[in-house]
Amino acid sequence: PMNQIISDIIELDEHGFIKTDEECRTSVKGIYAAGDCRVKTVRQLTTAASDGAIAALNACNNL
């Protein structure tokens, strides 16, 4: 993935994917990642859309 622009800010894995928890939170408070840019086992449209919904709901809940 093209995550190099944030590699000095957010923790990435050895392949350049953003590390997140199950709520799509990154290593930086208030920053979320969703879709194929983050570490995950399945890279499909439906899982990316699900990630987006999870990240958005959790971001709103943590405002």
PDB file of C-alpha atoms in Angstrom:
ATOM      1  CA  PRO A   1       0.000   0.000   0.000  1.00  0.00           C
ATOM      2  CA  MET A   2       1.060   3.604  -0.477  1.00  0.00           C
ATOM      3  CA  ASN A   3       1.283   4.457   3.224  1.00  0.00           C
ATOM      4  CA  GLN A   4       4.812   5.899   3.174  1.00  0.00           C
ATOM      5  CA  ILE A   5       3.499   9.425   3.734  1.00  0.00           C
ATOM      6  CA  ILE A   6       2.364   8.440   7.233  1.00  0.00           C
ATOM      7  CA  SER A   7       5.143   5.997   8.131  1.00  0.00           C
ATOM      8  CA  ASP A   8       6.747   8.523  10.503  1.00  0.00           C
ATOM      9  CA  ILE A   9       3.448   9.077  12.313  1.00  0.00           C
ATOM     10  CA  ILE A  10       1.505   5.794  12.431  1.00  0.00           C
ATOM     11  CA  GLU A  11       2.835   2.312  13.142  1.00  0.00           C
ATOM     12  CA  LEU A  12       3.049   0.102  10.036  1.00  0.00           C
ATOM     13  CA  ASP A  13       3.845  -3.593   9.696  1.00  0.00           C
ATOM     14  CA  GLU A  14       6.825  -4.947   7.741  1.00  0.00           C
ATOM     15  CA  HIS A  15       4.807  -4.806   4.501  1.00  0.00           C
ATOM     16  CA  GLY A  16       3.688  -1.187   4.919  1.00  0.00           C
ATOM     17  CA  PHE A  17       0.148  -1.878   6.120  1.00  0.00           C
ATOM     18  CA  ILE A  18      -1.262   0.234   8.964  1.00  0.00           C
ATOM     19  CA  LYS A  19      -1.522  -1.602  12.274  1.00  0.00           C
ATOM     20  CA  THR A  20      -4.960  -1.230  13.875  1.00  0.00           C
ATOM     21  CA  ASP A  21      -7.018  -2.816  16.598  1.00  0.00           C
ATOM     22  CA  GLU A  22     -10.458  -4.404  16.112  1.00  0.00           C
ATOM     23  CA  GLU A  23     -12.060  -0.936  16.221  1.00  0.00           C
ATOM     24  CA  CYS A  24      -9.778   0.314  13.398  1.00  0.00           C
ATOM     25  CA  ARG A  25      -7.811   2.562  15.794  1.00  0.00           C
ATOM     26  CA  THR A  26      -4.194   3.201  14.837  1.00  0.00           C
ATOM     27  CA  SER A  27      -1.220   3.799  17.112  1.00  0.00           C
ATOM     28  CA  VAL A  28      -2.138   7.510  17.175  1.00  0.00           C
ATOM     29  CA  LYS A  29      -5.115   8.559  19.293  1.00  0.00           C
ATOM     30  CA  GLY A  30      -7.959   9.870  17.126  1.00  0.00           C
ATOM     31  CA  ILE A  31      -6.664   8.427  13.848  1.00  0.00           C
ATOM     32  CA  TYR A  32      -8.460   5.452  12.331  1.00  0.00           C
ATOM     33  CA  ALA A  33      -7.664   3.328   9.271  1.00  0.00           C
ATOM     34  CA  ALA A  34     -10.064   1.305   7.143  1.00  0.00           C
ATOM     35  CA  GLY A  35      -9.926  -0.889   4.080  1.00  0.00           C
ATOM     36  CA  ASP A  36      -6.970  -2.400   2.294  1.00  0.00           C
ATOM     37  CA  CYS A  37      -4.409   0.041   3.738  1.00  0.00           C
ATOM     38  CA  ARG A  38      -4.538  -1.727   7.116  1.00  0.00           C
ATOM     39  CA  VAL A  39      -3.329  -5.129   8.293  1.00  0.00           C
ATOM     40  CA  LYS A  40      -6.023  -7.742   7.624  1.00  0.00           C
ATOM     41  CA  THR A  41      -6.353 -11.250   6.229  1.00  0.00           C
ATOM     42  CA  VAL A  42      -9.120 -10.704   3.653  1.00  0.00           C
ATOM     43  CA  ARG A  43      -8.938  -7.897   1.076  1.00  0.00           C
ATOM     44  CA  GLN A  44     -12.362  -7.661  -0.522  1.00  0.00           C
ATOM     45  CA  LEU A  45     -14.782  -4.837  -1.266  1.00  0.00           C
ATOM     46  CA  THR A  46     -17.209  -6.034   1.388  1.00  0.00           C
ATOM     47  CA  THR A  47     -14.567  -6.183   4.126  1.00  0.00           C
ATOM     48  CA  ALA A  48     -13.265  -2.734   3.160  1.00  0.00           C
ATOM     49  CA  ALA A  49     -16.800  -1.315   3.400  1.00  0.00           C
ATOM     50  CA  SER A  50     -17.243  -3.001   6.756  1.00  0.00           C
ATOM     51  CA  ASP A  51     -13.974  -1.483   7.973  1.00  0.00           C
ATOM     52  CA  GLY A  52     -15.235   1.939   6.935  1.00  0.00           C
ATOM     53  CA  ALA A  53     -18.436   1.525   8.913  1.00  0.00           C
ATOM     54  CA  ILE A  54     -16.555   0.241  11.969  1.00  0.00           C
ATOM     55  CA  ALA A  55     -14.013   3.073  11.835  1.00  0.00           C
ATOM     56  CA  ALA A  56     -16.693   5.744  11.358  1.00  0.00           C
ATOM     57  CA  LEU A  57     -18.868   4.488  14.215  1.00  0.00           C
ATOM     58  CA  ASN A  58     -15.934   4.199  16.592  1.00  0.00           C
ATOM     59  CA  ALA A  59     -14.576   7.612  15.623  1.00  0.00           C
ATOM     60  CA  CYS A  60     -17.992   9.177  16.321  1.00  0.00           C
ATOM     61  CA  ASN A  61     -18.309   7.319  19.621  1.00  0.00           C
ATOM     62  CA  ASN A  62     -14.881   8.514  20.740  1.00  0.00           C
ATOM     63  CA  LEU A  63     -15.357  12.222  19.983  1.00  0.00           C
TER      64      LEU A  63
END
